[in-house]
PDB file of C-alpha atoms in Angstrom:
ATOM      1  CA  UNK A   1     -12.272  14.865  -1.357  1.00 54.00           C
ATOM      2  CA  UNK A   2     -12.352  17.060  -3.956  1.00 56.00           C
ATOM      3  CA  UNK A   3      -9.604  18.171  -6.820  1.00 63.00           C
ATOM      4  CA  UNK A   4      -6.727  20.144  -5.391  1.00 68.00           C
ATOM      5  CA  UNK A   5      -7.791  19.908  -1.991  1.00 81.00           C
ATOM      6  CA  UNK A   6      -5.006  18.705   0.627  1.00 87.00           C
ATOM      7  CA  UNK A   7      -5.503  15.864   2.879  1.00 90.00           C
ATOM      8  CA  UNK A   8      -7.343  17.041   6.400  1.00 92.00           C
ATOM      9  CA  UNK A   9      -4.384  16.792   9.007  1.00 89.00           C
ATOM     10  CA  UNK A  10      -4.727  16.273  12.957  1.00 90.00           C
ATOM     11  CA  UNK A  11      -3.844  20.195  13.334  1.00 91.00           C
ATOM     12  CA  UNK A  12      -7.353  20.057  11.370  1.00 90.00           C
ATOM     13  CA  UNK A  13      -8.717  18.987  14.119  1.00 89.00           C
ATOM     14  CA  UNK A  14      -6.701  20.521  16.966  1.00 89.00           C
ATOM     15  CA  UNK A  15      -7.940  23.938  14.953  1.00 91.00           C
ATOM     16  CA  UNK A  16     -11.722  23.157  15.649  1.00 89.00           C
ATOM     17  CA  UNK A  17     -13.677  25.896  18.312  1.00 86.00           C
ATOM     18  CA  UNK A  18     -13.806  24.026  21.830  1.00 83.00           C
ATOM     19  CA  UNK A  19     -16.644  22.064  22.015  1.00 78.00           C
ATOM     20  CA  UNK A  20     -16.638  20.368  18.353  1.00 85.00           C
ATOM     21  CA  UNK A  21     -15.424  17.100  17.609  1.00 85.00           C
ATOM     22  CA  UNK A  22     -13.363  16.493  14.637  1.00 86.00           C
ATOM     23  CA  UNK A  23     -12.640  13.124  13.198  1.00 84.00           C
ATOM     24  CA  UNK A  24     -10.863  12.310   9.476  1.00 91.00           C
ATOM     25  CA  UNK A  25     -12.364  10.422   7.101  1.00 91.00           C
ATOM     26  CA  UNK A  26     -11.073   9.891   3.656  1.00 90.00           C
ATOM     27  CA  UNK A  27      -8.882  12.787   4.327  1.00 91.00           C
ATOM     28  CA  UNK A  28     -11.619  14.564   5.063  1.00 91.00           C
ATOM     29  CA  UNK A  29     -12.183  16.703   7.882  1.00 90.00           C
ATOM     30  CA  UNK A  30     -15.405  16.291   9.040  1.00 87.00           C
ATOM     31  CA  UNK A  31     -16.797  18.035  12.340  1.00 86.00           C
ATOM     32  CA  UNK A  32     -19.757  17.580  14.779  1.00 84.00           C
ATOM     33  CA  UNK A  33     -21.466  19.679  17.384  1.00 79.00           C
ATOM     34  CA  UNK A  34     -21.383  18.532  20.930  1.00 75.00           C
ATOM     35  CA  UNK A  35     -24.108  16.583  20.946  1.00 76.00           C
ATOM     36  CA  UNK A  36     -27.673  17.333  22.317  1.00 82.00           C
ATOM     37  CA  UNK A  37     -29.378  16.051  26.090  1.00 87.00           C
ATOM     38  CA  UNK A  38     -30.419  12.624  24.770  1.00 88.00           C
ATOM     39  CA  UNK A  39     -27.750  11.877  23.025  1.00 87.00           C
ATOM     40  CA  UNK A  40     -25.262  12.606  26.182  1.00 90.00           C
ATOM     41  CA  UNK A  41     -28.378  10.778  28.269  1.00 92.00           C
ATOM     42  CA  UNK A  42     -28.050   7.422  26.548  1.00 94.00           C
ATOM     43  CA  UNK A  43     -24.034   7.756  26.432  1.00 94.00           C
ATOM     44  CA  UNK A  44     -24.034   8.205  29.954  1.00 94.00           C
ATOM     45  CA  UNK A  45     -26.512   5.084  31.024  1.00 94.00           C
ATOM     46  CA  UNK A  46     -24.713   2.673  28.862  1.00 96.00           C
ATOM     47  CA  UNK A  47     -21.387   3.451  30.292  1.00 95.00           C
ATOM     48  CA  UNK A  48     -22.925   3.295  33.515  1.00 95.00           C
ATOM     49  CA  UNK A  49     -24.622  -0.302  32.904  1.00 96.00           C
ATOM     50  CA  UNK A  50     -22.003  -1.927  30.989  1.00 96.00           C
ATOM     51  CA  UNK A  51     -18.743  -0.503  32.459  1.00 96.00           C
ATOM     52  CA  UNK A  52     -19.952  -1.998  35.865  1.00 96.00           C
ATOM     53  CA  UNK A  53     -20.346  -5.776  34.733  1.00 97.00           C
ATOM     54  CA  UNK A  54     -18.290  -5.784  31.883  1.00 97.00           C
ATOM     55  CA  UNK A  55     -15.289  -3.393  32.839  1.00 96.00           C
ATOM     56  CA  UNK A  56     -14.926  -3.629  36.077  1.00 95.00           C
ATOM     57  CA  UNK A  57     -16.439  -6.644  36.676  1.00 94.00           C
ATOM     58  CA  UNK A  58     -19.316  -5.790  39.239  1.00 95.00           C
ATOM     59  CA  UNK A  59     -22.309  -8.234  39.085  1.00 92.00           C
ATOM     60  CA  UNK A  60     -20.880  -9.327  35.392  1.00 93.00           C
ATOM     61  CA  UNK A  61     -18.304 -11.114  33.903  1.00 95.00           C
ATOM     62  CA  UNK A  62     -15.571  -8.496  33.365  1.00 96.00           C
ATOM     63  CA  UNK A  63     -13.698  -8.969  30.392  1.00 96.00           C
ATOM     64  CA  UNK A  64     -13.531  -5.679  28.827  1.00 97.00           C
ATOM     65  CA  UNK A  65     -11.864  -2.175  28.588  1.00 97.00           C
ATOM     66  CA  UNK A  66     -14.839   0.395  27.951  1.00 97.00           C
ATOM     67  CA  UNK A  67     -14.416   4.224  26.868  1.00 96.00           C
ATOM     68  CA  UNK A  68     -16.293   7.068  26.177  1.00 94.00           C
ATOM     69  CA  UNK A  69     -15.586   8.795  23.381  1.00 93.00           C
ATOM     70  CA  UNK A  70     -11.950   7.237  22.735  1.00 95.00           C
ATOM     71  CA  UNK A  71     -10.232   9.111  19.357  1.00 94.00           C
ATOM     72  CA  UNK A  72      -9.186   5.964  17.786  1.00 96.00           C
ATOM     73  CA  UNK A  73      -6.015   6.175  15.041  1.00 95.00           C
ATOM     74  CA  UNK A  74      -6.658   4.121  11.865  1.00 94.00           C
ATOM     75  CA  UNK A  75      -4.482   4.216   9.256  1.00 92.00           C
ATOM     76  CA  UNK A  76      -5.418   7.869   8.280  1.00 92.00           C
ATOM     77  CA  UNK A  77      -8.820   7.517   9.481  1.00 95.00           C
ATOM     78  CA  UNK A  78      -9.341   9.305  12.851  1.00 94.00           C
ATOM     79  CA  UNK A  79     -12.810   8.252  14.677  1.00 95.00           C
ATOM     80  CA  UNK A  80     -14.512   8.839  17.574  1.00 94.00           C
ATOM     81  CA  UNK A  81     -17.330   6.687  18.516  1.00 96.00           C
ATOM     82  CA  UNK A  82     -19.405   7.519  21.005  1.00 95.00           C
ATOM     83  CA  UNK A  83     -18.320   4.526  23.299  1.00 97.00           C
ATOM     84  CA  UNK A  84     -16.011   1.551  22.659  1.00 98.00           C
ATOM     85  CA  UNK A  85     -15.140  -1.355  24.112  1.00 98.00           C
ATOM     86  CA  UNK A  86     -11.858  -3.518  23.932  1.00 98.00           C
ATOM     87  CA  UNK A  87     -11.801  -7.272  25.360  1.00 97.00           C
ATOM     88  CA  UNK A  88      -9.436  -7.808  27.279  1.00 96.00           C
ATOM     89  CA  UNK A  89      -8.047 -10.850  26.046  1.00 96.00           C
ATOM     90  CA  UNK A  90      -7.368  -9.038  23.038  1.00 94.00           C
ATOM     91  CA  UNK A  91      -5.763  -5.646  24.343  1.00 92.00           C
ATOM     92  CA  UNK A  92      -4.334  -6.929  28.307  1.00 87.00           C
ATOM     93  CA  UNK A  93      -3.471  -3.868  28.963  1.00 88.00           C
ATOM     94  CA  UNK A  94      -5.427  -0.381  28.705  1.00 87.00           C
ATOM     95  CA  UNK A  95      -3.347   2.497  27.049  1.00 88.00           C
ATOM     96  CA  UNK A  96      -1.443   4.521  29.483  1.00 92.00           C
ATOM     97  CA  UNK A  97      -2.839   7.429  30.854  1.00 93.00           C
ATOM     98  CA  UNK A  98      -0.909  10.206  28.988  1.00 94.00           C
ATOM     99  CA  UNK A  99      -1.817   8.194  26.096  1.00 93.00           C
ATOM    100  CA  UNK A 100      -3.584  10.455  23.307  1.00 92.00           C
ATOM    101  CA  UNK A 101      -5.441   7.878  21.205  1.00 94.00           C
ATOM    102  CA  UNK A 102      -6.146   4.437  20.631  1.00 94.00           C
ATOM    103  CA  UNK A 103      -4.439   2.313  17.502  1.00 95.00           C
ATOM    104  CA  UNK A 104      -5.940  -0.820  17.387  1.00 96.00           C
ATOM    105  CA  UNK A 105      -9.688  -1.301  16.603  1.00 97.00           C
ATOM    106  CA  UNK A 106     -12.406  -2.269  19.263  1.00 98.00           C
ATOM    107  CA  UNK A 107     -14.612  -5.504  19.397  1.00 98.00           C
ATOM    108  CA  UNK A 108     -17.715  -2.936  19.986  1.00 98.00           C
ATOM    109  CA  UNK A 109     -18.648  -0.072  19.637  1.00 98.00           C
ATOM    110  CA  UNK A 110     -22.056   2.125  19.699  1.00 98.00           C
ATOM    111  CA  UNK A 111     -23.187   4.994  17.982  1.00 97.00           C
ATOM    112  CA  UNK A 112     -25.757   7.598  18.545  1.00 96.00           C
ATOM    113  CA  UNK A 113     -27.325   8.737  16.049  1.00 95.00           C
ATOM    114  CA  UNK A 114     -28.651  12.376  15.712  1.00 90.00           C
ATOM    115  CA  UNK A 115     -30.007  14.256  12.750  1.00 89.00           C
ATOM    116  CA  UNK A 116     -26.617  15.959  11.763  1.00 84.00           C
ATOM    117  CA  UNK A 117     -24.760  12.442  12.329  1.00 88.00           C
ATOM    118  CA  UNK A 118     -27.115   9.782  11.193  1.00 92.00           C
ATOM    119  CA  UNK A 119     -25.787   9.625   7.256  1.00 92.00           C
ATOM    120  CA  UNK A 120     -21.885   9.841   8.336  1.00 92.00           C
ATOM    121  CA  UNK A 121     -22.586   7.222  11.071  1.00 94.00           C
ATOM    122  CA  UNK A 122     -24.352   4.649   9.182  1.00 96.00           C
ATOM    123  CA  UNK A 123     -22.805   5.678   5.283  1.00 95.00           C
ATOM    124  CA  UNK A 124     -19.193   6.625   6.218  1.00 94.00           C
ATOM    125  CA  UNK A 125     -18.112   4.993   9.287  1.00 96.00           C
ATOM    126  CA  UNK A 126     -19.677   1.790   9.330  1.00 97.00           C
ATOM    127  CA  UNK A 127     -17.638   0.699   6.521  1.00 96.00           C
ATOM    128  CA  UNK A 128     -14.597   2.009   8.383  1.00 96.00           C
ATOM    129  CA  UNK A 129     -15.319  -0.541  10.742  1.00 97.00           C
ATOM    130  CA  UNK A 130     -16.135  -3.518   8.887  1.00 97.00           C
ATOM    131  CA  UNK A 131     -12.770  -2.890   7.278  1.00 96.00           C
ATOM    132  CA  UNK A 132     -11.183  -2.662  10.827  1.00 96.00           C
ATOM    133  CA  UNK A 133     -12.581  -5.875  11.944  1.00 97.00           C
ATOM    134  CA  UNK A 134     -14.912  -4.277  14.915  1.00 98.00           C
ATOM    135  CA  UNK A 135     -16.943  -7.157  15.675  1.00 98.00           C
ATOM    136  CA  UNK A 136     -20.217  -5.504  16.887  1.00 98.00           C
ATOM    137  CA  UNK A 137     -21.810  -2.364  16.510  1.00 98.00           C
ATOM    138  CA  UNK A 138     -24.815  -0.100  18.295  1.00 98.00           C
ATOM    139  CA  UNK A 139     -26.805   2.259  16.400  1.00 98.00           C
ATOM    140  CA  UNK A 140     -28.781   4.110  19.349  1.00 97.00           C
ATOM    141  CA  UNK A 141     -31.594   6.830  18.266  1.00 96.00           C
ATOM    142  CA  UNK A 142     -32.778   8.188  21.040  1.00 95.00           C
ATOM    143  CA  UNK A 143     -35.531  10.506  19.198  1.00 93.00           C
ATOM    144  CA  UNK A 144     -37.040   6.927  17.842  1.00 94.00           C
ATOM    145  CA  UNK A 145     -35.651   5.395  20.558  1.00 95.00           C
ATOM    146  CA  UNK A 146     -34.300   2.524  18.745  1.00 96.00           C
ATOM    147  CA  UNK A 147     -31.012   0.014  19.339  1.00 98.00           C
ATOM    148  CA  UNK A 148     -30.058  -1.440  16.295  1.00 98.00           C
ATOM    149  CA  UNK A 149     -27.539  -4.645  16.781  1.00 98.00           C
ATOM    150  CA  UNK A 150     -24.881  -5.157  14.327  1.00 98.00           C
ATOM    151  CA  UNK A 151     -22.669  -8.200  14.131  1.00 98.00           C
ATOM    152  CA  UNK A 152     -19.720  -8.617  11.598  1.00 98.00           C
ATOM    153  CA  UNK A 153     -20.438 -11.079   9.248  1.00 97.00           C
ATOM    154  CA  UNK A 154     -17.679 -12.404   6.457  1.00 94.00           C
ATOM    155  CA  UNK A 155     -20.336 -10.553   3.813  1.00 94.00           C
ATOM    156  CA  UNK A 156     -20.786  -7.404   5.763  1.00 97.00           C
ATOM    157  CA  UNK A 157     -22.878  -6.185   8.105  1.00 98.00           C
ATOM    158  CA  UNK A 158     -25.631  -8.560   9.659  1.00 98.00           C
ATOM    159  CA  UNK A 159     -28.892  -6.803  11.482  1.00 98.00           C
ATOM    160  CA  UNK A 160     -29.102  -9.164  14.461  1.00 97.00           C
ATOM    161  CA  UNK A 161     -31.695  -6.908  16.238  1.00 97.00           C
ATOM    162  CA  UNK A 162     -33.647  -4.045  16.522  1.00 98.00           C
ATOM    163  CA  UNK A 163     -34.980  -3.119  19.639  1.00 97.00           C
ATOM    164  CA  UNK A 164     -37.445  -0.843  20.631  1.00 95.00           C
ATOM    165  CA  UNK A 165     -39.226   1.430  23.174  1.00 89.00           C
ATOM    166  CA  UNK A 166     -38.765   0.562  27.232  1.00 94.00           C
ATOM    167  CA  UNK A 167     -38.299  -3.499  27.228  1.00 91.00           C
ATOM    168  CA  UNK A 168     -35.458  -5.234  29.154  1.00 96.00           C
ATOM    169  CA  UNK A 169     -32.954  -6.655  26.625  1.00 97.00           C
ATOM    170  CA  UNK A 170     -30.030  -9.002  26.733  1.00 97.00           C
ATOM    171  CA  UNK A 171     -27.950  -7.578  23.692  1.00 97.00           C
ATOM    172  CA  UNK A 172     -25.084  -8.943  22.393  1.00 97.00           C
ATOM    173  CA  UNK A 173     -21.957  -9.165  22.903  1.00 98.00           C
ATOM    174  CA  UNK A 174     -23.026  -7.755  25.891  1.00 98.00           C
ATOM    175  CA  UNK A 175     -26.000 -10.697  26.492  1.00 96.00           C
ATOM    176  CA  UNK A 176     -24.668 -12.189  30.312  1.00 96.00           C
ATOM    177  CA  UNK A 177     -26.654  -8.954  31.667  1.00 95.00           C
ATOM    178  CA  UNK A 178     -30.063  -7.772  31.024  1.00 96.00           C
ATOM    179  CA  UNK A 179     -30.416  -4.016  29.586  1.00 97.00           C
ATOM    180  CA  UNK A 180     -33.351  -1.548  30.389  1.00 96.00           C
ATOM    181  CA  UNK A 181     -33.698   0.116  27.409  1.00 96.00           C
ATOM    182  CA  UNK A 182     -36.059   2.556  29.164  1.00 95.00           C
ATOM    183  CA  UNK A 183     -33.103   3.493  31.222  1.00 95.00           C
ATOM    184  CA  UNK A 184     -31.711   4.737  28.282  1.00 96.00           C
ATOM    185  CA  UNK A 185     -34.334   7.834  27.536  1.00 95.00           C
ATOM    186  CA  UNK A 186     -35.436  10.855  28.422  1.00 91.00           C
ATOM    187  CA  UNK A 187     -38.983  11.864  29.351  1.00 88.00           C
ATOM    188  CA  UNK A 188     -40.866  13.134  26.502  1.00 77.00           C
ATOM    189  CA  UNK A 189     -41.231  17.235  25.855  1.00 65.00           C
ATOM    190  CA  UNK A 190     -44.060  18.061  27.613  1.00 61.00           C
ATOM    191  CA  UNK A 191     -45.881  21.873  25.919  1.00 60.00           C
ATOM    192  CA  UNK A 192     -45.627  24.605  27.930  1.00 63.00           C
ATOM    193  CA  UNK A 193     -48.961  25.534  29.890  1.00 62.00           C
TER     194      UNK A 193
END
């Protein structure tokens, strides 16, 4: 944040044009575009394959609380992940419905990464939630069409995986069910004839 220049507030972000997301970090305001089809086409599969097992404990082993998009509250940092997850033996109960905003951290979370939120993702917010304690993280490109797997480590960040193109993964902490990654992408632009 620059010299002079007052801390980014939440009426920051209530000011943004509908449509944008706003999050604050460092102080900083810092808003994103809604994001583009296969961004919202990978967002959309994973809650679909993991909320069944995982959250609601279809053909799984339950055990979670999953969200898309949750604004999570901490400290001054405001964030928005794409999706989160909470287990459940950690936070029993879900927020309540009227409730704004999470406070306490997740156990996972995934992020998907675009050209105008690659560097914040990876340079700005993953050290936001190392400091948080989130346990795992997802770094999801669907132009390269890439899952990267991050566990928390006591040193930092530890690349577990990367995984690639249309194979069936198990992916932790996520691993009791198998993933499709090819579920996860959109056909390629064809040209126009």
């Amino acid at each position: 944040m620059g010299k002079g220049k007052k801390p980014a507030t939440y009426e920051d972000i209530e000011a943004l044009p509908v449509g944008w997301v706003g999050e604050i970090i460092a102080d900083e305001l810092v808003a994103s575009p809604r994001p583009a089809m296969g961004h919202a086409r990978v967002t959309s599969v994973l809650g679909t394959e993991l909320g069944g097992p995982f959250d609601l404990g279809r053909g799984g082993p339950g055990g979670w609380w999953l969200f898309d998009e949750p604004e999570i509250h901490l400290g001054r940092d405001v964030l928005v992940p794409d999706l989160a997850g909470w287990r459940r033996e950690r936070l029993p109960r879900p927020p309540a419905p009227n409730e704004p905003f999470m406070t306490v951290a997740p156990d996972w979370l995934c992020e998907v990464l675009s050209p105008s939120t690659v560097a914040m993702d990876r340079g700005r917010k993953l050290p936001l939630y190392l400091r948080e304690g989130v346990g795992h993280v997802w770094l999801v490109d669907p132009l390269a069409r890439t899952l990267e797997v991050l566990r928390r480590e006591a040193h930092g960040w530890l690349l577990v995986a990367t995984y690639t193109g249309d194979e069936s993964v198990r992916v932790e902490p996520f691993d009791a069910v198998e993933l499709g990654l090819g579920l996860l992408w959109l056909p390629e632009a064809r040209p126009e004839p």
